[in-house]
């Protein structure tokens, strides 16, 4: 079945630094990828929709200059958390769409801790 | 935009009993309703889904029902087992459109042996 790989699985960084998270579709080309954030004991909240070759579409309340998304190829999307703060500590999960009307496939997630 | 409400937030059952989780959605254009199971620290796993042209779908011990008129859908787990313990999320989206999944807040299911 379709596999989505997300890296790193865990990252600890100091406040003020930037962190890049990669999301790859391993055996299919994903025209669309989605980035979600999940705080402890809460639901998945959509941050942005990433389309290959175009700018990401951010959800209301998500700072596009803080959460930089790049979808340079049909198999790779990256999320960069810039100038990270402790409140950015969360579980970030990407998902990829194989084709329209197909189920989403999720990556394993990245646990970000900002100290 | 779409809004998905999920109840209950926590559910505790005895092994062998049934568990029912209910969700409502607001956007009448939504046409795809997946259910995900998420264990602690892991990715959500799709367990069953239903499209708006179907009223019910079953896969072994798991079933989902959809009432388009009332805009609600439910997850039914029969003969629950301890390994069913997890957080379950319902979601809704308009496939063929934005494909964006909007999730409910989740239900923590505990199956007591």
Tab-separated table of C-alpha atoms in Angstrom, chain B:
chain	number	residue	atom	x	y	z
B	1	UNK	CA	-16.252	25.839	6.435
B	2	UNK	CA	-16.837	22.361	7.732
B	3	UNK	CA	-17.300	21.742	11.461
B	4	UNK	CA	-17.276	18.240	12.928
B	5	UNK	CA	-18.588	17.481	16.392
B	6	UNK	CA	-17.770	14.166	18.065
B	7	UNK	CA	-19.250	12.494	21.141
B	8	UNK	CA	-18.473	11.183	23.644
B	9	UNK	CA	-14.988	12.433	24.441
B	10	UNK	CA	-14.305	9.370	26.568
B	11	UNK	CA	-15.913	5.945	26.537
B	12	UNK	CA	-15.225	3.007	28.789
B	13	UNK	CA	-16.686	-0.424	28.077
B	14	UNK	CA	-16.227	-3.971	29.248
B	15	UNK	CA	-14.542	-6.429	26.944
B	16	UNK	CA	-17.119	-7.997	24.677
B	17	UNK	CA	-19.531	-5.080	24.847
B	18	UNK	CA	-20.276	-2.764	21.934
B	19	UNK	CA	-19.031	0.795	21.584
B	20	UNK	CA	-20.702	3.569	19.611
B	21	UNK	CA	-19.166	6.915	18.736
B	22	UNK	CA	-21.207	9.616	17.035
B	23	UNK	CA	-20.271	12.574	14.871
B	24	UNK	CA	-22.162	15.383	13.225
B	25	UNK	CA	-21.000	17.616	10.412
B	26	UNK	CA	-22.126	20.975	9.163
B	27	UNK	CA	-21.257	21.138	5.467
B	28	UNK	CA	-23.919	19.429	3.360
B	29	UNK	CA	-21.391	19.222	0.511
B	30	UNK	CA	-19.198	16.799	2.469
B	31	UNK	CA	-19.237	13.411	0.824
B	32	UNK	CA	-16.499	11.340	2.435
B	33	UNK	CA	-16.348	10.312	6.090
B	34	UNK	CA	-13.363	8.308	7.354
B	35	UNK	CA	-12.715	7.032	10.845
B	36	UNK	CA	-9.194	6.861	12.260
B	37	UNK	CA	-7.730	5.007	15.203
B	38	UNK	CA	-4.730	6.578	16.877
B	39	UNK	CA	-2.610	4.917	19.497
B	40	UNK	CA	-0.463	7.052	21.760
B	41	UNK	CA	2.374	8.746	19.887
B	42	UNK	CA	1.516	7.107	16.581
B	43	UNK	CA	-0.027	8.156	13.319
B	44	UNK	CA	-3.771	7.933	12.737
B	45	UNK	CA	-4.728	4.690	11.030
B	46	UNK	CA	-7.737	4.518	8.752
B	47	UNK	CA	-10.091	1.826	10.035
B	48	UNK	CA	-13.175	2.368	7.922
B	49	UNK	CA	-14.692	5.016	5.686
B	50	UNK	CA	-18.008	5.724	4.041
B	51	UNK	CA	-19.100	7.826	1.128
B	52	UNK	CA	-22.287	9.817	0.919
B	53	UNK	CA	-23.912	7.484	-1.592
B	54	UNK	CA	-23.930	4.672	0.995
B	55	UNK	CA	-25.881	4.457	4.235
B	56	UNK	CA	-23.931	1.735	5.996
B	57	UNK	CA	-20.656	-0.115	5.662
B	58	UNK	CA	-19.328	-3.010	7.682
B	59	UNK	CA	-15.922	-4.614	8.070
B	60	UNK	CA	-15.888	-7.499	10.532
B	61	UNK	CA	-16.449	-5.995	14.003
B	62	UNK	CA	-16.523	-2.419	12.765
B	63	UNK	CA	-19.403	-0.662	11.061
B	64	UNK	CA	-20.204	2.893	10.113
B	65	UNK	CA	-23.623	4.375	9.433
B	66	UNK	CA	-24.382	7.642	7.715
B	67	UNK	CA	-27.514	9.759	7.809
B	68	UNK	CA	-27.117	12.464	5.186
B	69	UNK	CA	-30.371	14.160	6.019
B	70	UNK	CA	-29.446	14.602	9.645
B	71	UNK	CA	-25.761	15.082	8.797
B	72	UNK	CA	-24.481	12.581	11.267
B	73	UNK	CA	-22.472	9.392	11.105
B	74	UNK	CA	-21.554	6.814	13.702
B	75	UNK	CA	-18.892	4.205	14.367
B	76	UNK	CA	-19.966	0.897	15.866
B	77	UNK	CA	-17.494	-1.571	17.311
B	78	UNK	CA	-18.900	-4.903	18.416
B	79	UNK	CA	-17.313	-7.538	20.645
B	80	UNK	CA	-14.731	-5.044	21.845
B	81	UNK	CA	-11.282	-6.227	22.828
B	82	UNK	CA	-8.584	-4.561	24.972
B	83	UNK	CA	-6.552	-3.877	21.841
B	84	UNK	CA	-9.386	-1.688	20.584
B	85	UNK	CA	-8.399	0.811	23.291
B	86	UNK	CA	-7.208	3.968	21.529
B	87	UNK	CA	-8.379	7.406	20.492
B	88	UNK	CA	-10.809	7.375	17.597
B	89	UNK	CA	-11.322	10.346	15.306
B	90	UNK	CA	-14.082	10.924	12.813
B	91	UNK	CA	-13.491	13.248	9.892
B	92	UNK	CA	-15.304	14.765	6.965
B	93	UNK	CA	-14.266	16.192	3.663
B	94	UNK	CA	-15.486	17.070	0.239
B	95	UNK	CA	-13.709	14.657	-2.063
B	96	UNK	CA	-13.276	15.869	-5.568
B	97	UNK	CA	-12.993	19.328	-4.072
B	98	UNK	CA	-10.541	20.502	-1.454
B	99	UNK	CA	-9.872	17.017	-0.069
B	100	UNK	CA	-9.156	18.694	3.266
B	101	UNK	CA	-10.054	16.483	6.186
B	102	UNK	CA	-11.682	18.174	9.161
B	103	UNK	CA	-11.400	16.043	12.271
B	104	UNK	CA	-13.635	15.678	15.275
B	105	UNK	CA	-12.066	16.161	18.703
B	106	UNK	CA	-11.626	12.471	19.274
B	107	UNK	CA	-12.986	9.789	21.597
B	108	UNK	CA	-10.741	7.967	23.997
B	109	UNK	CA	-12.026	4.413	24.115
B	110	UNK	CA	-10.979	2.161	26.957
B	111	UNK	CA	-11.899	-1.508	26.832
B	112	UNK	CA	-11.592	-3.085	30.245
B	113	UNK	CA	-10.677	-6.767	30.348
